[in-house]
mmCIF file of C-alpha atoms in Angstrom:
data_model
loop_
_atom_site.group_PDB
_atom_site.id
_atom_site.type_symbol
_atom_site.label_atom_id
_atom_site.label_comp_id
_atom_site.label_asym_id
_atom_site.label_seq_id
_atom_site.Cartn_x
_atom_site.Cartn_y
_atom_site.Cartn_z
ATOM 1 C CA UNK H 184 1.223 -11.712 -8.380
ATOM 2 C CA UNK H 185 -0.546 -9.911 -11.191
ATOM 3 C CA UNK H 186 0.839 -10.361 -14.692
ATOM 4 C CA UNK H 187 3.697 -12.413 -16.071
ATOM 5 C CA UNK H 188 7.424 -12.072 -16.610
ATOM 6 C CA UNK H 189 9.369 -8.973 -15.722
ATOM 7 C CA UNK H 190 6.226 -6.797 -15.831
ATOM 8 C CA UNK H 191 4.533 -8.833 -13.076
ATOM 9 C CA UNK H 192 3.364 -6.875 -10.032
ATOM 10 C CA UNK H 193 4.073 -8.504 -6.677
ATOM 11 C CA UNK H 194 3.460 -7.574 -3.057
ATOM 12 C CA UNK H 195 4.660 -8.860 0.283
ATOM 13 C CA UNK H 196 2.226 -9.663 3.061
ATOM 14 C CA UNK H 197 1.873 -7.243 5.963
ATOM 15 C CA UNK H 198 3.210 -8.395 9.330
ATOM 16 C CA UNK H 199 0.764 -10.728 11.038
ATOM 17 C CA UNK H 200 -1.003 -11.785 7.832
ATOM 18 C CA UNK H 201 -0.731 -15.352 6.574
ATOM 19 C CA UNK H 202 -1.151 -16.568 3.024
ATOM 20 C CA UNK H 203 -4.207 -18.526 4.163
ATOM 21 C CA UNK H 204 -5.900 -15.343 5.417
ATOM 22 C CA UNK H 205 -5.680 -13.562 2.043
ATOM 23 C CA UNK H 206 -8.743 -13.675 -0.165
ATOM 24 C CA UNK H 207 -9.023 -12.324 -3.699
ATOM 25 C CA UNK H 208 -10.243 -8.899 -2.549
ATOM 26 C CA UNK H 209 -7.348 -8.411 -0.099
ATOM 27 C CA UNK H 210 -4.840 -9.579 -2.714
ATOM 28 C CA UNK H 211 -6.082 -7.020 -5.236
ATOM 29 C CA UNK H 212 -5.974 -4.275 -2.582
ATOM 30 C CA UNK H 213 -2.333 -5.105 -1.787
ATOM 31 C CA UNK H 214 -1.425 -5.082 -5.477
ATOM 32 C CA UNK H 215 -3.048 -1.648 -5.852
ATOM 33 C CA UNK H 216 -0.504 -0.097 -3.434
ATOM 34 C CA UNK H 217 0.845 2.494 -3.434
ATOM 35 C CA UNK H 218 -2.366 4.388 -4.127
ATOM 36 C CA UNK H 219 -3.484 7.990 -4.006
ATOM 37 C CA UNK H 220 -5.714 8.813 -1.037
ATOM 38 C CA UNK H 221 -6.617 12.344 -2.060
ATOM 39 C CA UNK H 222 -5.400 15.923 -1.983
ATOM 40 C CA UNK H 223 -4.292 17.565 1.250
ATOM 41 C CA UNK H 224 -6.908 20.193 2.186
ATOM 42 C CA UNK H 225 -4.321 22.903 2.898
ATOM 43 C CA UNK H 226 -1.573 22.299 0.324
ATOM 44 C CA UNK H 227 -3.561 20.687 -2.464
ATOM 45 C CA UNK H 228 -0.755 18.134 -2.915
ATOM 46 C CA UNK H 229 -1.552 14.440 -3.259
ATOM 47 C CA UNK H 230 -1.456 12.120 -0.231
ATOM 48 C CA UNK H 231 -0.436 8.532 -1.017
ATOM 49 C CA UNK H 232 -0.691 5.339 1.029
ATOM 50 C CA UNK H 233 1.542 2.320 0.696
ATOM 51 C CA UNK H 234 3.128 -0.677 2.342
ATOM 52 C CA UNK H 235 6.856 -0.426 2.885
ATOM 53 C CA UNK H 236 9.685 -2.206 4.591
ATOM 54 C CA UNK H 237 8.568 -0.951 8.017
ATOM 55 C CA UNK H 238 4.835 -1.397 7.491
ATOM 56 C CA UNK H 239 1.991 0.770 6.207
ATOM 57 C CA UNK H 240 2.590 4.479 5.636
ATOM 58 C CA UNK H 241 1.162 7.661 4.175
ATOM 59 C CA UNK H 242 3.236 10.100 2.137
ATOM 60 C CA UNK H 243 2.648 13.813 1.657
ATOM 61 C CA UNK H 244 5.048 16.272 0.059
ATOM 62 C CA UNK H 245 8.082 14.054 0.732
ATOM 63 C CA UNK H 246 7.171 13.340 4.374
ATOM 64 C CA UNK H 247 6.397 9.773 5.407
ATOM 65 C CA UNK H 248 4.255 8.869 8.416
ATOM 66 C CA UNK H 249 4.018 5.283 9.640
ATOM 67 C CA UNK H 250 0.621 3.794 10.418
ATOM 68 C CA UNK H 251 -0.033 1.307 13.220
ATOM 69 C CA UNK H 252 -2.165 -1.003 11.100
ATOM 70 C CA UNK H 253 -2.907 -1.633 7.454
ATOM 71 C CA UNK H 254 -6.586 -2.121 8.291
#
């Protein structure tokens, strides 16, 4: 958790991760999601990465694609 009260930012752990395996760096990376990856080379629209209900994903122009691993 980052922050306090109703403005606090929280994140769930990806499948297969335990609380004991999370260090400060990994925790900050999870709290930074979703994040912009960069612009698509053909469309120029932003590509975002995040962690959703069904695992890690990338999003481009309204289309989601699941990723096998968050690593």
